Every structure is written in structure tokens, then in C-alpha cells.
GROMACS .gro file of C-alpha atoms in nm:
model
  317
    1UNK     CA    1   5.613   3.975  -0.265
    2UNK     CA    2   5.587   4.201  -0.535
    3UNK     CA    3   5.271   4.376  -0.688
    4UNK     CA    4   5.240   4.396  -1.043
    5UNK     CA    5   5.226   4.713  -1.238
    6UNK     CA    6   4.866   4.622  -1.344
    7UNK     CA    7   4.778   4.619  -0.985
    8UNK     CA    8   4.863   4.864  -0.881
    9UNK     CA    9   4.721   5.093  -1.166
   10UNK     CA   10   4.432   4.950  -1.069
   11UNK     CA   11   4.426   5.031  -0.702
   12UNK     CA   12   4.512   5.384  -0.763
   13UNK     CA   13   4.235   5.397  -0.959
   14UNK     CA   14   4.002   5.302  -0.708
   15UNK     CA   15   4.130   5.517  -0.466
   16UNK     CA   16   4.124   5.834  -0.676
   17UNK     CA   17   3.752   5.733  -0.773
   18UNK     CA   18   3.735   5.720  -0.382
   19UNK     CA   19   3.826   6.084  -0.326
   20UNK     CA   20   3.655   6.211  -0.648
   21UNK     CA   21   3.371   6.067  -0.482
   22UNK     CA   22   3.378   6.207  -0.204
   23UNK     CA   23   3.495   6.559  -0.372
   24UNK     CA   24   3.170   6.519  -0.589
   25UNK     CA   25   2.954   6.421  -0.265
   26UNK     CA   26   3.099   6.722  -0.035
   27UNK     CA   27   3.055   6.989  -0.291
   28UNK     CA   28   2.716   6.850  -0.315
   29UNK     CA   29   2.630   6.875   0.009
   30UNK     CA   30   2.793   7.229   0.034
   31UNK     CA   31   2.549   7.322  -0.238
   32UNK     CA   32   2.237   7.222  -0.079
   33UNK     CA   33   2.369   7.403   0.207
   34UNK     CA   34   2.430   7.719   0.062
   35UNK     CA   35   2.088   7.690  -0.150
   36UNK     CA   36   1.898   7.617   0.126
   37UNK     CA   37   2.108   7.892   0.390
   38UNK     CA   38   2.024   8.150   0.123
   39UNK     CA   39   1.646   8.061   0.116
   40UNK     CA   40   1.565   7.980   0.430
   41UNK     CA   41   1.773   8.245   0.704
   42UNK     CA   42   1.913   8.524   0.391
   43UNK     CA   43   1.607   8.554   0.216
   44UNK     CA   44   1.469   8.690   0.546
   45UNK     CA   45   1.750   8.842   0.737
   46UNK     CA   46   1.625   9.187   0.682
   47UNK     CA   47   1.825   9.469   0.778
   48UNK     CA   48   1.854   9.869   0.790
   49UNK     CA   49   2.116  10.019   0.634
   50UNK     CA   50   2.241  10.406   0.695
   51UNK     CA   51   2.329  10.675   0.434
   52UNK     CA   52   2.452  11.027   0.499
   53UNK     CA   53   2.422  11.229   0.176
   54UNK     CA   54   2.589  11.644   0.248
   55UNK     CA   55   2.325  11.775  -0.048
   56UNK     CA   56   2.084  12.040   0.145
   57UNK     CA   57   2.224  12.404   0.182
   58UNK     CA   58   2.399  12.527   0.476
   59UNK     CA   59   2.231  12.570   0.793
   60UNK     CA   60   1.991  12.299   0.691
   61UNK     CA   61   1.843  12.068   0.971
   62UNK     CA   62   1.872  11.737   0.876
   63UNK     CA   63   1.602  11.538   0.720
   64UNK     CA   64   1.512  11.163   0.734
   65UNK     CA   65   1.425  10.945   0.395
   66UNK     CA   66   1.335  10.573   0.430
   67UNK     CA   67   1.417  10.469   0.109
   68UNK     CA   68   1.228  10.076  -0.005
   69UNK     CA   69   1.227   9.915  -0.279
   70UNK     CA   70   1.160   9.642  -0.501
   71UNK     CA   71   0.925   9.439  -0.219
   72UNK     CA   72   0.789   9.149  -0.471
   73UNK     CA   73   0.518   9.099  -0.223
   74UNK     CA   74   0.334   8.760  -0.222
   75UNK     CA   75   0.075   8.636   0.041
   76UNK     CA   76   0.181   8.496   0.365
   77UNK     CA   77   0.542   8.656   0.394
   78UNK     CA   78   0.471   8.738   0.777
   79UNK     CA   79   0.813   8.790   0.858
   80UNK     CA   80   0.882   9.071   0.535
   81UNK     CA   81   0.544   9.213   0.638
   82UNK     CA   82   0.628   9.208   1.011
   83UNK     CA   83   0.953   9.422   0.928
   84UNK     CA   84   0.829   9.684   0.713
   85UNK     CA   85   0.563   9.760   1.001
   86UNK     CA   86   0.873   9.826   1.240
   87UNK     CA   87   1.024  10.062   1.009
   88UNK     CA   88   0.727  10.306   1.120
   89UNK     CA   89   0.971  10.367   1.434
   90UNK     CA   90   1.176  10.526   1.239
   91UNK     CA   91   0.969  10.797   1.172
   92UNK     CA   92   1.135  10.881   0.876
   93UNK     CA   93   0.993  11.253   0.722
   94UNK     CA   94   0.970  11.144   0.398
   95UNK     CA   95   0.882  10.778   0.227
   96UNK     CA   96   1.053  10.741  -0.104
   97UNK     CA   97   0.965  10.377  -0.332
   98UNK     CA   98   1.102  10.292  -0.598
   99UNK     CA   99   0.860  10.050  -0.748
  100UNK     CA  100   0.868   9.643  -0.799
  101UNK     CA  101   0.604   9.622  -0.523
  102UNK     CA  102   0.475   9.266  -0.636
  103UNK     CA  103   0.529   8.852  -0.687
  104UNK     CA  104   0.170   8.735  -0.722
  105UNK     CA  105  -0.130   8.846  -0.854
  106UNK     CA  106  -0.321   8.805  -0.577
  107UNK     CA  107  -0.034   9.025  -0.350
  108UNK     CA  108  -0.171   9.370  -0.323
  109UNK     CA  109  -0.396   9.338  -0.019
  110UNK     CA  110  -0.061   9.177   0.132
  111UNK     CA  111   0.160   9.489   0.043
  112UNK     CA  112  -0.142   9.737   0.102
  113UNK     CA  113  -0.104   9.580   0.477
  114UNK     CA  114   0.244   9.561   0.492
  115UNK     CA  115   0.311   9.954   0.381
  116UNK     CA  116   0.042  10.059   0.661
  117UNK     CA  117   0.238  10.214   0.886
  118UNK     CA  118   0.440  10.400   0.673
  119UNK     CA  119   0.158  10.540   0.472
  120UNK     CA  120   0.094  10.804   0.818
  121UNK     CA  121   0.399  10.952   0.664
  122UNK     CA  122   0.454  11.147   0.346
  123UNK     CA  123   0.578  10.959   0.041
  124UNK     CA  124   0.630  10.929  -0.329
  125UNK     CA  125   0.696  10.626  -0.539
  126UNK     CA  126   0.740  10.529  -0.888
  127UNK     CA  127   0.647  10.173  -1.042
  128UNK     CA  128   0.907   9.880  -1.164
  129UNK     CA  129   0.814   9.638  -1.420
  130UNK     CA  130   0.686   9.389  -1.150
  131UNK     CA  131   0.381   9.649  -1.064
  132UNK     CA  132   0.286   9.600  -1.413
  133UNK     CA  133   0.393   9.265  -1.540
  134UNK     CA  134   0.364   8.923  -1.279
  135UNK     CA  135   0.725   8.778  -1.307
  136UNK     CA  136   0.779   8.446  -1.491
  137UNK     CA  137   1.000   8.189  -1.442
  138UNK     CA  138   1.330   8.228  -1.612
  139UNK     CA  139   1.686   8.100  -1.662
  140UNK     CA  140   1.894   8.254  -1.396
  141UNK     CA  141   2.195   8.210  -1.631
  142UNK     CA  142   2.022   8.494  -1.849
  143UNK     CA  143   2.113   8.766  -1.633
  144UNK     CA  144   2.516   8.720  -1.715
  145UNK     CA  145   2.421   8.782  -2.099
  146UNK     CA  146   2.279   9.113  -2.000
  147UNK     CA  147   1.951   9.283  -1.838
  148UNK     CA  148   1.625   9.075  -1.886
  149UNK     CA  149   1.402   9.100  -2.168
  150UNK     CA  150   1.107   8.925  -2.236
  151UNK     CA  151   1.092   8.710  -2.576
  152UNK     CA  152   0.862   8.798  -2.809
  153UNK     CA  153   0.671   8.449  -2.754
  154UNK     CA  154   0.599   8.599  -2.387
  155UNK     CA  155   0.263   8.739  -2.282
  156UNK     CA  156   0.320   8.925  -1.970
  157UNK     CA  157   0.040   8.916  -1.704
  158UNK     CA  158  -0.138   9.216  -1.623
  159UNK     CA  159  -0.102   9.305  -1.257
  160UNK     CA  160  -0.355   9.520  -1.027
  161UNK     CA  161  -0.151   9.876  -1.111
  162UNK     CA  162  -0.405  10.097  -1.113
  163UNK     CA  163  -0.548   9.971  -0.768
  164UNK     CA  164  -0.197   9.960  -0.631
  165UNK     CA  165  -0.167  10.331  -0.725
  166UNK     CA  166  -0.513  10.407  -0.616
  167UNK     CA  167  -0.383  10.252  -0.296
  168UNK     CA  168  -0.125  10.492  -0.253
  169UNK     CA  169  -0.296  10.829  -0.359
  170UNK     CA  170  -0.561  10.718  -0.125
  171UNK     CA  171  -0.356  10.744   0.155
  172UNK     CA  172  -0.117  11.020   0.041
  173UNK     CA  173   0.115  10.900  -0.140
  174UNK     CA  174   0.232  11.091  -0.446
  175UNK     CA  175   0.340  10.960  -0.775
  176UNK     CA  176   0.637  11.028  -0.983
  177UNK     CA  177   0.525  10.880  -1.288
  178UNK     CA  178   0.708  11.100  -1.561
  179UNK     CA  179   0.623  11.418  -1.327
  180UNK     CA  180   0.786  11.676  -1.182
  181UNK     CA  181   0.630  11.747  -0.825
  182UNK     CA  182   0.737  11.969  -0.499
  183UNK     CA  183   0.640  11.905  -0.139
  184UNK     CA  184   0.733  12.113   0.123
  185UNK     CA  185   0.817  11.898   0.466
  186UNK     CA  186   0.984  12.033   0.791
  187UNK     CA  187   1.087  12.376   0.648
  188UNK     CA  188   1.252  12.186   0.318
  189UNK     CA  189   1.092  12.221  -0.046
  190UNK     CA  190   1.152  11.874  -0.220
  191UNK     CA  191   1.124  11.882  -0.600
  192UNK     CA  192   1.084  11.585  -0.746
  193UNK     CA  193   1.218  11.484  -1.119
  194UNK     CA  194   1.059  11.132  -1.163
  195UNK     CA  195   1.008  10.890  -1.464
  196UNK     CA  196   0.804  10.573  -1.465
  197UNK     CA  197   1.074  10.206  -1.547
  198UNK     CA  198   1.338  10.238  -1.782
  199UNK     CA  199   1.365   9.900  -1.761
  200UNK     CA  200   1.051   9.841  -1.991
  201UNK     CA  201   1.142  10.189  -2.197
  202UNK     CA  202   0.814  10.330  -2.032
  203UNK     CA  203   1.057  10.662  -1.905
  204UNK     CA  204   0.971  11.016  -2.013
  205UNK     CA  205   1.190  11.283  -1.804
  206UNK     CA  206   0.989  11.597  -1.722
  207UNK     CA  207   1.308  11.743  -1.554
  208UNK     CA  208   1.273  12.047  -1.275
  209UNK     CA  209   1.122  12.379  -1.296
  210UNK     CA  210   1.322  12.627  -1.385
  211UNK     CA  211   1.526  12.846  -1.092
  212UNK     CA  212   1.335  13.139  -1.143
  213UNK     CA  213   1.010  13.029  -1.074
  214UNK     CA  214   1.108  12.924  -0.711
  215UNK     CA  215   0.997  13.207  -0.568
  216UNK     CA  216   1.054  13.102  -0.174
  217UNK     CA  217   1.236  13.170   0.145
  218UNK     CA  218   1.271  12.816   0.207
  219UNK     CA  219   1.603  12.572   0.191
  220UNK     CA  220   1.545  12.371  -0.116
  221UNK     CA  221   1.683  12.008  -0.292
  222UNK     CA  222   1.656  11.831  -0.613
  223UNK     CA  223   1.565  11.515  -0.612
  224UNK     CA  224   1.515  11.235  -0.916
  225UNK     CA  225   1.353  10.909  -0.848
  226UNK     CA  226   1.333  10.611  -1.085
  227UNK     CA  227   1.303  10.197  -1.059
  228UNK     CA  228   1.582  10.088  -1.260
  229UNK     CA  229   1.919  10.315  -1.253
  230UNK     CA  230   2.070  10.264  -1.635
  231UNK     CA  231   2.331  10.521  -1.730
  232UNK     CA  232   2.093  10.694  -1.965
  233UNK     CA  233   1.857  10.772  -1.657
  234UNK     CA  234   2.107  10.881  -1.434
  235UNK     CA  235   2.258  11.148  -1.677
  236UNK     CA  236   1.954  11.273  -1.761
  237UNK     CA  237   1.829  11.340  -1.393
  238UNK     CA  238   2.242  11.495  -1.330
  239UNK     CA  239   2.169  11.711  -1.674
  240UNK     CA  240   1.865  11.834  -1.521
  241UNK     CA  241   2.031  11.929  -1.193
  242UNK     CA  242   1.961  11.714  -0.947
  243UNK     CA  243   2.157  11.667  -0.610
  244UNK     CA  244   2.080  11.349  -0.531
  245UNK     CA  245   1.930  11.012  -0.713
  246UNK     CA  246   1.738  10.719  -0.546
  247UNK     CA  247   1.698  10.387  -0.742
  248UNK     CA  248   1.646   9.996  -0.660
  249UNK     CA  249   1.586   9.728  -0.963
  250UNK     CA  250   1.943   9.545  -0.918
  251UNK     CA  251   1.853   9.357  -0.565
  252UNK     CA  252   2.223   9.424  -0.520
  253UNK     CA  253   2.299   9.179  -0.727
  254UNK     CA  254   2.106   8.921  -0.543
  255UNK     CA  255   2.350   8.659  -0.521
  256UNK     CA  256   2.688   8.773  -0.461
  257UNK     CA  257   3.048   8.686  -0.375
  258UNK     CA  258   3.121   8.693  -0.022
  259UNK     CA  259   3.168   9.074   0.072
  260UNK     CA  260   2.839   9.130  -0.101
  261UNK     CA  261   3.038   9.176  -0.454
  262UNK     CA  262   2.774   9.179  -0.728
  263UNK     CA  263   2.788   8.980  -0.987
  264UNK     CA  264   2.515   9.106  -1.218
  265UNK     CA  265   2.304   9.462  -1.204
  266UNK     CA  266   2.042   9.391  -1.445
  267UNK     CA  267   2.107   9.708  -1.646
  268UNK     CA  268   2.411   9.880  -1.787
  269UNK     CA  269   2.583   9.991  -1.437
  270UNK     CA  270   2.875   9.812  -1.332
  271UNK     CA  271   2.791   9.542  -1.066
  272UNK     CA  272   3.020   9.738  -0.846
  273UNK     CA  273   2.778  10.008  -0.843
  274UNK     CA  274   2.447   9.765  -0.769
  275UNK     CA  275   2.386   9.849  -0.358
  276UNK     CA  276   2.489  10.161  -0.176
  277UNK     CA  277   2.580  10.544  -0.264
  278UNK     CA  278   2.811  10.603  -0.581
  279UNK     CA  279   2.869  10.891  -0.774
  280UNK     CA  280   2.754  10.996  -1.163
  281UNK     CA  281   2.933  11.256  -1.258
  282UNK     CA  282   2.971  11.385  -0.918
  283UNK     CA  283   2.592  11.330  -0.827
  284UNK     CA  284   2.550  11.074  -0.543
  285UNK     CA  285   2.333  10.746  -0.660
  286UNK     CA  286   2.166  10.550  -0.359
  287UNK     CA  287   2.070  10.227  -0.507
  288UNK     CA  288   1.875  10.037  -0.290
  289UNK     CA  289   1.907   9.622  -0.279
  290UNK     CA  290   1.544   9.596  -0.224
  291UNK     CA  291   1.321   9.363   0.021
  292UNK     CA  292   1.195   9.091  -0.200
  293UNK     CA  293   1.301   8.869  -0.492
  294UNK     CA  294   1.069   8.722  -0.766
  295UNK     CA  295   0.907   8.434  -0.655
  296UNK     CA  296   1.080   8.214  -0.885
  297UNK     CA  297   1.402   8.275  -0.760
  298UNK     CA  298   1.388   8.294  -0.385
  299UNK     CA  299   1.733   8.335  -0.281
  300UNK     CA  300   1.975   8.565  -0.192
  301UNK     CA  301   2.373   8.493  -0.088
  302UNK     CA  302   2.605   8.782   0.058
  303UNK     CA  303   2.320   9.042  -0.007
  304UNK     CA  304   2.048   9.050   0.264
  305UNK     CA  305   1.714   9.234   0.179
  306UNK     CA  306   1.770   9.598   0.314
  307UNK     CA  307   1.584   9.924   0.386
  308UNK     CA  308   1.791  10.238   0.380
  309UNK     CA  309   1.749  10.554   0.588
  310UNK     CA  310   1.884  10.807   0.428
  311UNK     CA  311   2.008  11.105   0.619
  312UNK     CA  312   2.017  11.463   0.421
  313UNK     CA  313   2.259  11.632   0.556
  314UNK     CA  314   2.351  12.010   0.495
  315UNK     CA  315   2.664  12.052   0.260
  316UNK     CA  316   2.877  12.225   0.526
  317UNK     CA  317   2.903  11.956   0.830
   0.00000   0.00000   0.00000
């Protein structure tokens, strides 16, 4: 018996509505997987990542950064708070962070608590736009257009600065907003070059002193320290002769192709350039991924929330 053209037309379309079904329904269920995978275990899987950067003068001993960044603190994130106690076995000799310390407005005794440990050592920091400004919720879709910007129609909410900061100084912590600072640690005079977010256009560089009034015995390195790394900040800090740069802002892209390739930066680097050490006109970069995410958009994909100890390393090893 023969089937009629009609017929079977009509049973191929059934069976391709079948598969697209299913098609539709797995990719579905691959979505939810990878949404909730990248909330629930990569929003959390925390790790330490190591960075050797051959910048101190020869005969140099080698000294110990723990770079953090971009936290986005909010209350009750035990297991973010648990980690950045442990980092105090690390016993870095310097604390460097570059800013975005909150999510909430009611975060700061949460961070305050969380950088404990690590305030025993020395530090510095400079602020990000999200120790100013609460984050709002936004369309993640913006970020492929270029970095964020509020709208005019937005009224940013004030967050606790001035107590964070307070915070800090009151435990030893020295701030790089738009100053130029030295600290001698170890045998090794640090200066400083650092500007408060160029993300918000709040940066004024106050570059180094000049070479002759460094009137000391000791090995010495140049250091510039911002939130947000766009190119006009990182040419300024390499005219100004620095040896090495330490920035965060770009959460390494935050979600990423597998491999960790970013994406987006949030400023004008190239994604390429959004986690890790790269070079600007022959000075290294270390761009942190940070530790935290705005609280609207919880997730991370191929880019786990990092801390970075950063080895200095003299020039001739």
C-alpha cells in the first residue's frame, strides 16, 4: 500500500517538530544548568593565582604582594569571607586593593570583618565606583556596547566611603587616592603613583617624585595603582615611570568562553587583556579578576573569583 505525498509531508513534519522539540527542551535544560553551575559552585570557587614580575634591581630579595580586588561585599557571604581570612597565611609583605569593596549598603561591617586578617599587614588601596555608588540593576547586554555608564535619569546611591576609608587608615592602611606615597618594607622603598576610578572620571595622576630627591641606600620600585585599567591610565602611570601596574574593575570578563576568554573588559582594553600580567608599552599590567560580582548579576562562567600573589622578583634571575 502506498502513502500519499500529503502523508507523508505531514509525518515529517511531526517528526521534525519532534526533534526541534527536543533541541529547544535540551538547550533549555543546558541553560539552567550552566546558569545555575555558574551561581551556585563558580561564583564561589575561589582560588589563588601566582605572578612573578623581574621589576626590583639586582640583588633584590624577593618580596610578596597579595593583590584583591573588586570584593562587592554583601552580608552573609560566609564562604567569600571565610577565604579572604585564609589568605592571612600567606603572609604576604605588602596588601595592595584596588577598590570595588561593596554590593549592599549595609556591607561594610561584612568587609571590615572579612579584610581582618590582612589588615596586621601593610597595605594601600584605592576606591572603584562600587565604594561610592551601590550598584543597580542593569541590562547585561549593555556591556557589549561598551563600558557602563549611568543614564542621566539615574540617581546613584551614596555608599558608607568615608567610613570604609576610615576603616582602613584606622588600621594602617594607606590610601592612594590621587597621591603619590613611599613605604619602606623589608629593606625595599615602594613609591606609590595612585589615582582614585577612572571609571567615573574621578582620576587625577600625581605621578612620582623626581630621581633626585631619593636620597637613599635602599633598593627601590615604582609602583601605580588604580581601579579600572583604561589605556589613558596605564600610559600615564608608564609616562611617569613606573615598573609595574596593578588594576582590577574587568572581573576578567566575568563570563567567559571556555579557556577563560573574555568577552567584555568594561573599559577600552582588549578583552584579551582583562585577567593576568600583559604588557603597555613594555610595562607589565597585573589585572586582577576580582572576588565578587554585583549583586545583580551573580554569576561567573570560565572565570573563578581569584586573589593574586604577586612575587617581585629582582630583574636579573
Amino acid at each position: 500500500m502506498k502513502t500519499s505525498s500529503s502523508s507523508t509531508v505531514a509525518a515529517s513534519a511531526a517528526t521534525l517538530a519532534k526533534v526541534t522539540g527536543s533541541v529547544a527542551a535540551a538547550g533549555v535544560v543546558a541553560g539552567a544548568a550552566t546558569a545555575a553551575y555558574a551561581h551556585f559552585y563558580e561564583l564561589n570557587n575561589f582560588k589563588v593565582r601566582h605572578e612573578t614580575l623581574p621589576v626590583l634591581p639586582a640583588g633584590t630579595p624577593d618580596f610578596t604582594i597579595l593583590h584583591i580586588s573588586d570584593m562587592h561585599m554583601i552580608p552573609g557571604q560566609t564562604k567569600k569571607h571565610n577565604f579572604m581570612h585564609s589568605l592571612a597565611a600567606i603572609q604576604p609583605d605588602l596588601v595592595i586593593n584596588t577598590g570595588d569593596n561593596l554590593s549592599h549598603m549595609g556591607a561594610l561591617p561584612s568587609l571590615v570583618d572579612a579584610l581582618d586578617p590582612l589588615f596586621d599587614f601593610p597595605g594601600v588601596y584605592v576606591p572603584g565606583s562600587n565604594c561610592y555608588f551601590a550598584p543597580e540593576l542593569k541590562n547585561p547586554l549593555r556591556y557589549f556596547k561598551g563600558p557602563s555608564k549611568r543614564g542621566p535619569e539615574e540617581e546613584p546611591q551614596a555608599l558608607p566611603t568615608q567610613r570604609m576609608h576610615d576603616a582602613f587608615n584606622a588600621r594602617g592602611w594607606i590610601d592612594l587616592i590621587n597621591r603619590y606615597e613611599t613605604l619602606s618594607i623589608n629593606g625595599l622603598r615602594l613609591e606609590f603613583s595612585g589615582v582614585d576610578d577612572p571609571h567615573i572620571g574621578y582620576d587625577e595622576h600625581p605621578g612620582f617624585a623626581p630621581s633626585a630627591t631619593q636620597i637613599t641606600d635602599e633598593p627601590s620600585v615604582r609602583l601605580g595603582v588604580a581601579h579600572a585599567p583604561y589605556l589613558r591610565t596605564l600610559n600615564a602611570f608608564v609616562d611617569d615611570g613606573a615598573q609595574a601596574i596593578f588594576a582590577g574593575h574587568t572581573h576578567g570578563g566575568q563570563v567567559c568562553l571556555p579557556g577563560g576568554r573574555a568577552l567584555v573588559s568594561n573599559c577600552d582594553i582588549e578583552p584579551s587583556r582583562a585577567k593576568g600580567v600583559s604588557l603597555q608599552n613594555g610595562v607589565p599590567v597585573q589585572i586582577s579578576a576580582g572576588l565578587g560580582t554585583s549583586r545583580y548579576a551573580a554569576v561567573r562562567l570560565f572565570c573563578p573569583p581569584e586573589a593574586i600573589v604577586v612575587a617581585l622578583t629582582a630583574s636579573d634571575k
